[in-house]
Amino acid sequence: MTAPPYMSNDRFIWTTDKPDAELIEPEVLASIDKNWLTFSLQKDYPPQSHTFTLYNHGDHAFAFNISTSDNYAYFVSQVQGVVFGRQLHALPFVRTTNSTTITVYRRPTNAFKVDEDYPPRKDRLFIYLAPIFHWKTQPTSVFNHTMPYEKLRICLNYTAQSTCEGSTFSLQQKRNGWNTWLQKARH
């Protein structure tokens, strides 16, 4: 069964029945080096911080947009940006890496307007990814339209204790959302 052709706003006729050209979107192959960040109780400034690295394993660049489930308690060093792919490394005059490092901050508890201590909780940090086709493209323009995005997840674990036992960050590969290629294999 084929869909009927339709006219779009840009005066192109889109059809699946004998098309003139097929649009192929490049695959986004991305991963992060940490997907579990633990924050302890801290009453005064400066805010606690953890860093993670977002890697591009593919040939094409992608834009990213970061949001959290609690945008007041957590904030990041870079909300939107571009991670270039390996294809740009073939050009000798372009110096870039295929990764970017982002810092996640948690506000101290005296920044919250509650009388009692802030209870322990788990929040999520979402990294939305979309391919870009030109290195001058602004990441904000990519995320203005409704389109399917790849998504990576990081758990932000607040313990509400003054000290954390064990590691304060880790990569738990059994948790879904630390890379894009395993998510496609599970669906």
Coordinates of C-alpha atoms in Angstrom, one line a residue:
M1 CA 0.0 0.0 0.0
T2 CA 1.4 3.3 -1.0
A3 CA 0.6 6.7 0.4
P4 CA -1.0 9.2 -2.0
P5 CA 1.2 12.1 -3.1
Y6 CA 0.8 15.4 -1.4
M7 CA 2.0 18.9 -1.8
S8 CA 4.1 20.5 0.9
N9 CA 4.5 24.1 1.8
D10 CA 7.7 24.4 -0.1
R11 CA 5.9 23.4 -3.4
F12 CA 7.4 20.0 -3.7
I13 CA 5.3 16.9 -4.4
W14 CA 6.2 14.1 -2.0
T15 CA 5.4 10.6 -3.0
T16 CA 6.5 7.0 -2.3
D17 CA 5.3 5.8 -5.7
K18 CA 8.3 5.9 -8.0
P19 CA 10.1 8.9 -6.4
D20 CA 12.7 10.9 -8.3
A21 CA 15.0 10.9 -5.4
E22 CA 15.2 9.2 -2.0
L23 CA 16.3 11.3 1.0
I24 CA 18.6 9.4 3.3
E25 CA 19.2 10.8 6.8
P26 CA 22.7 9.9 8.1
E27 CA 22.8 7.6 11.1
V28 CA 23.7 9.2 14.5
L29 CA 26.2 7.1 16.3
A30 CA 26.7 8.7 19.7
S31 CA 27.6 7.6 23.2
I32 CA 28.4 9.1 26.6
D33 CA 31.1 8.0 29.0
K34 CA 29.0 8.3 32.2
N35 CA 25.3 7.6 32.7
W36 CA 25.0 7.7 36.5
L37 CA 26.0 10.9 38.4
T38 CA 25.6 11.0 42.2
F39 CA 25.3 14.3 44.1
S40 CA 25.6 14.5 47.9
L41 CA 24.2 17.1 50.3
Q42 CA 25.9 20.5 50.0
K43 CA 24.4 23.5 51.8
D44 CA 26.5 26.4 50.5
Y45 CA 28.1 27.5 47.2
P46 CA 29.9 26.6 45.0
P47 CA 27.6 24.1 43.4
Q48 CA 28.6 20.5 43.0
S49 CA 29.7 19.4 39.5
H50 CA 30.3 16.3 37.4
T51 CA 31.6 16.2 33.8
F52 CA 30.7 13.7 31.1
T53 CA 31.9 13.4 27.5
L54 CA 29.6 13.1 24.5
Y55 CA 31.2 11.2 21.6
N56 CA 30.4 11.1 17.9
H57 CA 31.4 7.7 16.4
G58 CA 29.9 8.4 13.0
D59 CA 31.1 10.3 9.9
H60 CA 28.5 13.1 10.1
A61 CA 28.1 15.9 12.6
F62 CA 25.1 16.1 14.9
A63 CA 23.5 18.8 17.1
F64 CA 22.6 18.2 20.7
N65 CA 20.1 19.8 23.1
I66 CA 20.2 19.0 26.8
S67 CA 17.3 19.2 29.3
T68 CA 16.7 17.8 32.7
S69 CA 13.6 16.7 34.6
D70 CA 14.4 19.3 37.3
N71 CA 15.7 22.4 35.5
Y72 CA 16.1 24.4 38.8
A73 CA 18.2 22.0 40.8
Y74 CA 20.5 21.1 37.9
F75 CA 22.0 23.2 35.2
V76 CA 24.7 22.4 32.5
S77 CA 27.6 24.3 31.0
Q78 CA 26.3 24.0 27.5
V79 CA 22.7 23.4 26.6
Q80 CA 23.1 23.2 22.8
G81 CA 26.0 22.5 20.5
V82 CA 27.5 20.5 17.7
V83 CA 29.7 17.5 17.8
F84 CA 31.6 17.0 14.5
G85 CA 32.1 13.6 13.0
R86 CA 35.1 11.8 11.6
Q87 CA 34.4 13.0 8.0
L88 CA 35.7 16.5 8.9
H89 CA 39.1 15.0 10.0
A90 CA 39.8 14.3 6.3
L91 CA 40.2 18.1 5.7
P92 CA 43.7 19.1 6.9
F93 CA 42.8 22.7 7.6
V94 CA 39.9 21.8 10.0
R95 CA 41.1 21.1 13.5
T96 CA 38.3 19.6 15.6
T97 CA 37.6 16.6 17.8
N98 CA 34.7 14.2 17.7
S99 CA 33.7 14.8 21.3
T100 CA 32.7 17.5 23.7
T101 CA 32.8 17.7 27.5
I102 CA 29.8 19.0 29.4
T103 CA 29.6 19.9 33.1
V104 CA 26.5 19.2 35.1
Y105 CA 26.0 21.4 38.2
R106 CA 23.6 20.9 41.2
R107 CA 22.6 23.9 43.2
P108 CA 23.3 23.8 46.9
T109 CA 20.3 23.2 49.2
N110 CA 20.2 26.8 50.6
A111 CA 19.2 27.8 47.1
F112 CA 15.8 26.0 47.5
K113 CA 12.9 27.7 49.3
V114 CA 12.0 24.9 51.6
D115 CA 12.3 24.8 55.3
E116 CA 13.2 21.2 55.7
D117 CA 16.0 19.4 53.9
Y118 CA 15.6 18.5 50.3
P119 CA 14.7 14.8 50.2
P120 CA 16.7 12.2 48.2
R121 CA 15.5 11.7 44.6
K122 CA 16.5 10.6 41.1
D123 CA 16.2 12.9 38.2
R124 CA 17.0 12.5 34.5
L125 CA 19.2 14.4 32.1
F126 CA 18.1 14.0 28.5
I127 CA 20.4 14.6 25.5
Y128 CA 18.5 15.0 22.2
L129 CA 20.5 14.4 19.1
A130 CA 19.7 15.3 15.4
P131 CA 22.0 15.2 12.3
I132 CA 23.1 18.5 10.8
F133 CA 24.3 18.8 7.2
H134 CA 26.4 21.9 7.2
W135 CA 29.0 23.0 9.7
K136 CA 27.5 26.6 9.8
T137 CA 24.1 25.3 10.9
Q138 CA 23.1 26.7 14.3
P139 CA 21.9 23.9 16.8
T140 CA 18.9 26.1 17.8
S141 CA 17.5 25.9 14.3
V142 CA 17.7 22.1 14.2
F143 CA 15.5 21.7 17.4
N144 CA 12.8 24.2 16.3
H145 CA 11.0 21.7 14.1
T146 CA 9.2 18.5 15.1
M147 CA 11.3 15.6 14.0
P148 CA 12.4 12.3 15.5
Y149 CA 15.4 12.8 17.7
E150 CA 17.8 10.2 19.1
K151 CA 17.9 10.4 22.9
L152 CA 20.6 9.6 25.5
R153 CA 19.9 9.5 29.2
I154 CA 21.8 10.2 32.4
C155 CA 20.5 9.4 35.9
L156 CA 21.1 12.3 38.3
N157 CA 21.0 10.7 41.8
Y158 CA 20.7 13.0 44.8
T159 CA 21.5 11.2 48.0
A160 CA 20.7 14.0 50.6
Q161 CA 23.6 12.7 52.6
S162 CA 26.7 14.8 53.4
T163 CA 29.1 12.1 52.0
C164 CA 28.7 9.6 49.3
E165 CA 30.2 6.1 49.7
G166 CA 31.8 4.7 46.6
S167 CA 32.1 6.2 43.2
T168 CA 30.1 9.4 42.4
F169 CA 29.8 8.6 38.7
S170 CA 29.8 5.5 36.6
L171 CA 28.9 4.0 33.2
Q172 CA 26.3 1.3 33.7
Q173 CA 26.1 -0.4 30.4
K174 CA 23.0 -2.5 31.4
R175 CA 21.0 0.7 31.6
N176 CA 19.4 1.8 28.4
G177 CA 20.3 5.2 26.9
W178 CA 24.1 5.5 27.1
N179 CA 24.5 5.0 23.3
T180 CA 22.4 5.2 20.2
W181 CA 23.2 1.9 18.5
L182 CA 22.0 -0.5 21.2
Q183 CA 18.7 1.3 21.4
K184 CA 18.0 0.4 17.8
A185 CA 18.8 -3.2 18.4
R186 CA 16.3 -3.5 21.2
H187 CA 13.4 -2.1 19.2

